[in-house]
Short mmCIF file of C-alpha atoms in Angstrom, two decimals:
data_model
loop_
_atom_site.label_atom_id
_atom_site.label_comp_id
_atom_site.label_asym_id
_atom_site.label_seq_id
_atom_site.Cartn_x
_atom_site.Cartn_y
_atom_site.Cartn_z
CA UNK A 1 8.19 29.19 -59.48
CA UNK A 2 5.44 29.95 -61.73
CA UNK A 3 7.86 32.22 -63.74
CA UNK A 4 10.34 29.85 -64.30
CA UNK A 5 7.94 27.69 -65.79
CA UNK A 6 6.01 29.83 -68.12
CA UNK A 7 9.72 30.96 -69.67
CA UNK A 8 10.91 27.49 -70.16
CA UNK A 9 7.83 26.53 -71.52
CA UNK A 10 7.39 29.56 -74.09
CA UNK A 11 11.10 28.29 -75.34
CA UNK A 12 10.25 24.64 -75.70
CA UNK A 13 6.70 25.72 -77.35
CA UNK A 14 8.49 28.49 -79.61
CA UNK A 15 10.84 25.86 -80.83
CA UNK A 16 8.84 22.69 -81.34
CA UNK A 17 6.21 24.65 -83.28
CA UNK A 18 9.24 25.67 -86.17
CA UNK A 19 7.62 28.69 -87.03
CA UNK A 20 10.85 30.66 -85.92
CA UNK A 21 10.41 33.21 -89.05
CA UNK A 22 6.73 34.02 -86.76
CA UNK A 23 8.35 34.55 -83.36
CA UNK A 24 5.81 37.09 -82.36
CA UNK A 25 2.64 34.93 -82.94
CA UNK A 26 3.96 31.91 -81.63
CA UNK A 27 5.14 33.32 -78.53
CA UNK A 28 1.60 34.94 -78.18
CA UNK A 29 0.03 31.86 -79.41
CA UNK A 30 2.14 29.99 -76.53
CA UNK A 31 1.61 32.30 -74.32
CA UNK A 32 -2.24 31.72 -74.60
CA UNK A 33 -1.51 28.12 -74.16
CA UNK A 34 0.18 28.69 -71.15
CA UNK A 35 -2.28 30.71 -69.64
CA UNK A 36 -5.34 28.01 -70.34
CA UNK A 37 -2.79 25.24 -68.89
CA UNK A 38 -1.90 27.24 -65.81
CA UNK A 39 -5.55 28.73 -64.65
CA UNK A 40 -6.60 27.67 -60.73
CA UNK A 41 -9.09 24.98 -62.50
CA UNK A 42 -6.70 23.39 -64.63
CA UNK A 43 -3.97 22.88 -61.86
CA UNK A 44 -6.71 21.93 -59.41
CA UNK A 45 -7.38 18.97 -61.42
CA UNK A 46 -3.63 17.36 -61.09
CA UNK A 47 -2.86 16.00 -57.80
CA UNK A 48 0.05 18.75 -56.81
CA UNK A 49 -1.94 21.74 -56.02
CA UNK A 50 -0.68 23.22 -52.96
CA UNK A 51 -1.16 26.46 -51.08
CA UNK A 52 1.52 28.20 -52.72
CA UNK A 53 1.29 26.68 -56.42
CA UNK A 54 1.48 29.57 -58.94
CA UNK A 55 -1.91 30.12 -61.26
CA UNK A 56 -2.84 32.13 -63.76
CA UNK A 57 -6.21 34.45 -62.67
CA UNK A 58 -9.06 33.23 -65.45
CA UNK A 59 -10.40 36.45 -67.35
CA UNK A 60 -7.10 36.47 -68.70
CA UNK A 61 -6.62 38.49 -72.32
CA UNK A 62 -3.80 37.81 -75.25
CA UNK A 63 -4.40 38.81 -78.87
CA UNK A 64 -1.75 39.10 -81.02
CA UNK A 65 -3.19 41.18 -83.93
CA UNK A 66 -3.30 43.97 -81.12
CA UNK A 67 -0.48 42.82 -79.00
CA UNK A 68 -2.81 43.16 -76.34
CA UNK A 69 -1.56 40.94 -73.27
CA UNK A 70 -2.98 41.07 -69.81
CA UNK A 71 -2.55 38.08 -67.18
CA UNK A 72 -2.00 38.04 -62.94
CA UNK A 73 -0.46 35.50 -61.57
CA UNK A 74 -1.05 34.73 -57.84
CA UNK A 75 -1.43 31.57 -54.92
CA UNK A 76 -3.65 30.96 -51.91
CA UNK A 77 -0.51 31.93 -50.09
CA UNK A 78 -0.74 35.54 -51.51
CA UNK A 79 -4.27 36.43 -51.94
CA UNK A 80 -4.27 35.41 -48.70
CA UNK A 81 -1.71 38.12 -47.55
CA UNK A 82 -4.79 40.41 -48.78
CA UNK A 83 -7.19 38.94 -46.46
CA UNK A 84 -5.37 38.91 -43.48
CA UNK A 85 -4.78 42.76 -43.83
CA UNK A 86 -8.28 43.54 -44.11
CA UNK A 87 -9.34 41.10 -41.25
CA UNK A 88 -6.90 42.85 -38.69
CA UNK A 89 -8.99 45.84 -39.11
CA UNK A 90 -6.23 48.24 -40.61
CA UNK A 91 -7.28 50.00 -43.79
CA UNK A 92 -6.37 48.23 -46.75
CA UNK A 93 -3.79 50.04 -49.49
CA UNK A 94 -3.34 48.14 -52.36
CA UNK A 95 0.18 48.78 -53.53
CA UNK A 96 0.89 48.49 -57.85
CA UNK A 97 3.90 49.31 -59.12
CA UNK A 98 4.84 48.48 -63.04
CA UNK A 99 7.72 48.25 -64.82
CA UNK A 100 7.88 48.57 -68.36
CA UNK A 101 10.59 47.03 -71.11
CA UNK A 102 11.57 43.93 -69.03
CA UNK A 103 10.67 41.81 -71.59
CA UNK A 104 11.16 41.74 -75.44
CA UNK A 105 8.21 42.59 -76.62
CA UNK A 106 7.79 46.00 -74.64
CA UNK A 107 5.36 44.35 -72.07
CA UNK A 108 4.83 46.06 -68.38
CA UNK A 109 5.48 43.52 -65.32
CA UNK A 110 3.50 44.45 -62.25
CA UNK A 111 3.70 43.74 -58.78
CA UNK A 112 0.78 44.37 -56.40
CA UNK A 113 0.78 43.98 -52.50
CA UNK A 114 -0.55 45.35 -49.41
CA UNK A 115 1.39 46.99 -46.57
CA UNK A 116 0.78 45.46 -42.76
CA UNK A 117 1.05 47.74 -39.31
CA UNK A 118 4.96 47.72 -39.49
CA UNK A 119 4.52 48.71 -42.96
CA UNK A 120 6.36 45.64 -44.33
CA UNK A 121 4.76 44.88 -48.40
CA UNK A 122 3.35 41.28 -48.49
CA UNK A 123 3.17 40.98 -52.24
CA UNK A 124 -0.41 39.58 -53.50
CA UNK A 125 0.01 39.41 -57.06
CA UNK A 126 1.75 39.85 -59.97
CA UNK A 127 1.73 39.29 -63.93
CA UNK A 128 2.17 41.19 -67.18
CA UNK A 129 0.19 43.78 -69.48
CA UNK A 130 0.53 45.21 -72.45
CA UNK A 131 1.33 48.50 -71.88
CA UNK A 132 1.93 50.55 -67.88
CA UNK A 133 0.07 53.87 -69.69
CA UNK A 134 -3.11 52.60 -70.73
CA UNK A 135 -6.23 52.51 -67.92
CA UNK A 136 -7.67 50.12 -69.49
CA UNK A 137 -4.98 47.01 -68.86
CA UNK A 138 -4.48 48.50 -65.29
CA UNK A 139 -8.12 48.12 -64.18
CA UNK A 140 -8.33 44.54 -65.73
CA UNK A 141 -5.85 43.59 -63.73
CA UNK A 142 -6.99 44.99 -60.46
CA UNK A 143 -10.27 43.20 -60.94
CA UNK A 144 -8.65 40.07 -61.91
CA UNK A 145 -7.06 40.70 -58.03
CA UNK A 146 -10.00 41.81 -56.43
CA UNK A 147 -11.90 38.80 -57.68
CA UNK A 148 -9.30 36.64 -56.47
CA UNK A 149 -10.02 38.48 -52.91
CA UNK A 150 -13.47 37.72 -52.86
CA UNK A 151 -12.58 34.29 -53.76
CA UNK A 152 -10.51 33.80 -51.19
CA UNK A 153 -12.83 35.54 -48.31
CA UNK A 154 -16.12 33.56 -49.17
CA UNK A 155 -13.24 30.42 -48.89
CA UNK A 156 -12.11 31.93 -45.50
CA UNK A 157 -15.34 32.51 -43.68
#
């Protein structure tokens, strides 16, 4: 899973760049790397993209002066959860919940879905911001989804 990766790659990264004094930056700074390496584009290139391979939404933000952090993570699988809710001709309630503190650095995880008629959640995205108080991060992220939907319905059509 996508998660999986990104953690066992942010320890490898951390600890082959010996600047373990400068955790914070070079977790951001491999964190960034991550994020470039993982976009759609970038795994569409190698050979083993699938339907549900994990990516990282482009428009993606990390600074670490500002500890600002903002990335979704998603597949064709999910965003495509999105579209089939909207084609069945129900009306469409995106679902967001955020947690904060479940990482070290204070960082908000996010989930994001959409309910179907027997009100089961089909989850179409999820990632990490900064902070779950701030507007700002929040909308970011749902246009980093809703761009993802439009994606996926000029694909679909």
């Amino acid at each position: 899973n996508g998660l999986q990766r990104y953690r066992g790659y942010v320890t490898r990264k951390g600890d082959a760049a010996g600047r373990k004094g400068d955790a914070a930056s070079c977790s951001y700074a491999a964190v960034e790397q991550w994020c470039e390496q993982n976009e759609r584009a970038q795994l569409m290139l190698k050979s083993d993209f699938k339907n549900h391979t994990v990516y990282v939404v482009s428009d993606w933000m990390i600074d670490s002066e500002t500890k600002w952090v903002t990335y979704v993570l998603t597949s064709e699988k999910l965003t495509t959860n999105l579209w089939h809710i909207k084609e069945s001709g129900m009306p469409v309630i995106l679902c967001v919940d955020t947690t904060h503190r479940l990482v070290a650095e204070g960082h908000s995880v996010f989930v994001c879905g959409v309910r179907d008629i027997a009100q089961k959640f089909h989850k179409v995205a999820y990632g990490v911001q900064h902070s779950d108080k701030a507007v700002a991060p929040n909308a970011h992220m749902l246009r980093m989804v809703a761009k993802e939907y439009l994606r996926v319905k000029e694909r679909m059509q």
